[in-house]
Amino acid sequence: MEKTLEEIQKETDVWASQFERPYFSPLSMVAAMTEECGEVARVMNHLYGDKKLKQSEELKDLGDELADLLFCIVCISNDSKISLEEAWERKVEKLYGRDNERFQRKM
Ligand SMILES: [Mg+2]
């Protein structure tokens, strides 16, 4: 099922709006995002790094952890009334403009 960033933001906002306090405070959301970033790093370290899983530990799904991180980004964006689609368009403009000659292309 494909969804646009706008749809993902709306879906998250509908879900969050059922609660008395839809979003954490901005700094708490940043802290939660940082925690999730650490969980992504942990999985990557278990997959590709030197840190091995504890015997009692199960390898978490990288996609699930990336989705957790995206959820945090969506919540921060919604709370700050930021359109991720518009921000993404500005990002792509940078990639094709400012950074266009930055990396070596395939031969
Ligand atoms: Mg997580």
PDB file of C-alpha atoms and ligand atoms in Angstrom:
ATOM      1  CA  MET A   1       0.000   0.000   0.000  1.00  0.00           C
ATOM      2  CA  GLU A   2       1.592   3.227  -1.132  1.00  0.00           C
ATOM      3  CA  LYS A   3       1.038   6.399   0.836  1.00  0.00           C
ATOM      4  CA  THR A   4       2.235   9.927   0.289  1.00  0.00           C
ATOM      5  CA  LEU A   5       4.034  11.752   3.058  1.00  0.00           C
ATOM      6  CA  GLU A   6       0.937  13.948   3.347  1.00  0.00           C
ATOM      7  CA  GLU A   7      -1.219  10.851   3.873  1.00  0.00           C
ATOM      8  CA  ILE A   8       1.206   9.477   6.463  1.00  0.00           C
ATOM      9  CA  GLN A   9       1.137  12.800   8.328  1.00  0.00           C
ATOM     10  CA  LYS A  10      -2.678  12.921   8.196  1.00  0.00           C
ATOM     11  CA  GLU A  11      -3.046   9.302   9.302  1.00  0.00           C
ATOM     12  CA  THR A  12      -0.734   9.919  12.247  1.00  0.00           C
ATOM     13  CA  ASP A  13      -2.572  13.108  13.201  1.00  0.00           C
ATOM     14  CA  VAL A  14      -5.974  11.370  13.119  1.00  0.00           C
ATOM     15  CA  TRP A  15      -4.586   8.672  15.411  1.00  0.00           C
ATOM     16  CA  ALA A  16      -2.862  11.140  17.753  1.00  0.00           C
ATOM     17  CA  SER A  17      -5.889  13.456  17.925  1.00  0.00           C
ATOM     18  CA  GLN A  18      -7.942  10.871  19.791  1.00  0.00           C
ATOM     19  CA  PHE A  19      -5.794  11.526  22.839  1.00  0.00           C
ATOM     20  CA  GLU A  20      -6.082  14.343  25.355  1.00  0.00           C
ATOM     21  CA  ARG A  21      -2.526  15.317  24.555  1.00  0.00           C
ATOM     22  CA  PRO A  22      -1.826  14.272  20.954  1.00  0.00           C
ATOM     23  CA  TYR A  23       1.907  14.919  20.944  1.00  0.00           C
ATOM     24  CA  PHE A  24       4.680  14.998  23.529  1.00  0.00           C
ATOM     25  CA  SER A  25       6.391  18.315  24.174  1.00  0.00           C
ATOM     26  CA  PRO A  26       8.932  19.202  21.450  1.00  0.00           C
ATOM     27  CA  LEU A  27      11.983  18.293  23.512  1.00  0.00           C
ATOM     28  CA  SER A  28      10.422  14.996  24.624  1.00  0.00           C
ATOM     29  CA  MET A  29       9.743  14.178  20.970  1.00  0.00           C
ATOM     30  CA  VAL A  30      13.388  14.889  20.142  1.00  0.00           C
ATOM     31  CA  ALA A  31      14.423  12.622  23.014  1.00  0.00           C
ATOM     32  CA  ALA A  32      12.112   9.859  21.733  1.00  0.00           C
ATOM     33  CA  MET A  33      13.485  10.318  18.202  1.00  0.00           C
ATOM     34  CA  THR A  34      17.026  10.026  19.565  1.00  0.00           C
ATOM     35  CA  GLU A  35      16.075   6.812  21.392  1.00  0.00           C
ATOM     36  CA  GLU A  36      14.702   5.370  18.165  1.00  0.00           C
ATOM     37  CA  CYS A  37      17.812   6.446  16.293  1.00  0.00           C
ATOM     38  CA  GLY A  38      19.820   4.494  18.863  1.00  0.00           C
ATOM     39  CA  GLU A  39      17.620   1.436  18.264  1.00  0.00           C
ATOM     40  CA  VAL A  40      18.369   1.680  14.529  1.00  0.00           C
ATOM     41  CA  ALA A  41      22.081   1.930  15.348  1.00  0.00           C
ATOM     42  CA  ARG A  42      21.816  -1.086  17.640  1.00  0.00           C
ATOM     43  CA  VAL A  43      20.279  -3.251  14.911  1.00  0.00           C
ATOM     44  CA  MET A  44      22.854  -2.048  12.374  1.00  0.00           C
ATOM     45  CA  ASN A  45      25.651  -2.803  14.829  1.00  0.00           C
ATOM     46  CA  HIS A  46      24.279  -6.294  15.376  1.00  0.00           C
ATOM     47  CA  LEU A  47      23.961  -6.849  11.638  1.00  0.00           C
ATOM     48  CA  TYR A  48      27.194  -5.259  10.403  1.00  0.00           C
ATOM     49  CA  GLY A  49      29.246  -4.123  13.367  1.00  0.00           C
ATOM     50  CA  ASP A  50      31.314  -5.704  16.047  1.00  0.00           C
ATOM     51  CA  LYS A  51      28.663  -5.762  18.748  1.00  0.00           C
ATOM     52  CA  LYS A  52      27.092  -9.175  19.016  1.00  0.00           C
ATOM     53  CA  LEU A  53      23.624  -9.958  20.324  1.00  0.00           C
ATOM     54  CA  LYS A  54      23.290 -11.057  23.941  1.00  0.00           C
ATOM     55  CA  GLN A  55      22.207 -14.683  24.193  1.00  0.00           C
ATOM     56  CA  SER A  56      18.918 -13.556  25.688  1.00  0.00           C
ATOM     57  CA  GLU A  57      18.354 -10.971  22.954  1.00  0.00           C
ATOM     58  CA  GLU A  58      16.486 -11.334  19.665  1.00  0.00           C
ATOM     59  CA  LEU A  59      17.539  -9.380  16.586  1.00  0.00           C
ATOM     60  CA  LYS A  60      14.997  -6.654  15.952  1.00  0.00           C
ATOM     61  CA  ASP A  61      13.730  -5.851  12.485  1.00  0.00           C
ATOM     62  CA  LEU A  62      15.585  -2.937  10.898  1.00  0.00           C
ATOM     63  CA  GLY A  63      12.514  -1.878   8.924  1.00  0.00           C
ATOM     64  CA  ASP A  64      10.432  -1.739  12.099  1.00  0.00           C
ATOM     65  CA  GLU A  65      13.063   0.410  13.798  1.00  0.00           C
ATOM     66  CA  LEU A  66      13.271   2.751  10.794  1.00  0.00           C
ATOM     67  CA  ALA A  67       9.463   3.024  10.871  1.00  0.00           C
ATOM     68  CA  ASP A  68       9.662   3.956  14.571  1.00  0.00           C
ATOM     69  CA  LEU A  69      12.114   6.695  13.632  1.00  0.00           C
ATOM     70  CA  LEU A  70       9.892   7.924  10.796  1.00  0.00           C
ATOM     71  CA  PHE A  71       6.941   8.022  13.209  1.00  0.00           C
ATOM     72  CA  CYS A  72       8.906  10.339  15.491  1.00  0.00           C
ATOM     73  CA  ILE A  73       9.793  12.594  12.550  1.00  0.00           C
ATOM     74  CA  VAL A  74       6.141  12.676  11.476  1.00  0.00           C
ATOM     75  CA  CYS A  75       4.999  13.571  15.009  1.00  0.00           C
ATOM     76  CA  ILE A  76       7.515  16.416  15.269  1.00  0.00           C
ATOM     77  CA  SER A  77       6.453  17.665  11.841  1.00  0.00           C
ATOM     78  CA  ASN A  78       2.748  17.492  12.662  1.00  0.00           C
ATOM     79  CA  ASP A  79       3.182  19.271  15.971  1.00  0.00           C
ATOM     80  CA  SER A  80       5.227  21.995  14.252  1.00  0.00           C
ATOM     81  CA  LYS A  81       2.755  22.252  11.324  1.00  0.00           C
ATOM     82  CA  ILE A  82       5.470  21.297   8.858  1.00  0.00           C
ATOM     83  CA  SER A  83       4.573  19.678   5.536  1.00  0.00           C
ATOM     84  CA  LEU A  84       7.104  16.906   4.978  1.00  0.00           C
ATOM     85  CA  GLU A  85       6.154  16.837   1.291  1.00  0.00           C
ATOM     86  CA  GLU A  86       7.107  20.498   0.887  1.00  0.00           C
ATOM     87  CA  ALA A  87      10.291  20.014   2.935  1.00  0.00           C
ATOM     88  CA  TRP A  88      11.156  16.951   0.856  1.00  0.00           C
ATOM     89  CA  GLU A  89      10.700  18.905  -2.376  1.00  0.00           C
ATOM     90  CA  ARG A  90      13.175  21.493  -1.089  1.00  0.00           C
ATOM     91  CA  LYS A  91      15.579  18.653  -0.221  1.00  0.00           C
ATOM     92  CA  VAL A  92      15.339  17.177  -3.713  1.00  0.00           C
ATOM     93  CA  GLU A  93      15.956  20.620  -5.231  1.00  0.00           C
ATOM     94  CA  LYS A  94      19.220  20.744  -3.253  1.00  0.00           C
ATOM     95  CA  LEU A  95      20.230  17.283  -4.454  1.00  0.00           C
ATOM     96  CA  TYR A  96      19.702  18.214  -8.098  1.00  0.00           C
ATOM     97  CA  GLY A  97      20.921  21.782  -7.710  1.00  0.00           C
ATOM     98  CA  ARG A  98      23.543  22.583  -5.116  1.00  0.00           C
ATOM     99  CA  ASP A  99      24.837  19.000  -4.783  1.00  0.00           C
ATOM    100  CA  ASN A 100      24.477  18.041  -8.433  1.00  0.00           C
ATOM    101  CA  GLU A 101      28.235  17.757  -9.079  1.00  0.00           C
ATOM    102  CA  ARG A 102      29.161  16.630  -5.581  1.00  0.00           C
ATOM    103  CA  PHE A 103      29.511  12.876  -6.085  1.00  0.00           C
ATOM    104  CA  GLN A 104      31.208  10.861  -8.790  1.00  0.00           C
ATOM    105  CA  ARG A 105      28.724   9.473 -11.273  1.00  0.00           C
ATOM    106  CA  LYS A 106      28.683   5.970 -12.701  1.00  0.00           C
ATOM    107  CA  MET A 107      30.844   5.601 -15.797  1.00  0.00           C
TER     108      MET A 107
HETATM  109 MG    MG B   1      12.139   1.242  18.064  1.00  0.00          MG
END
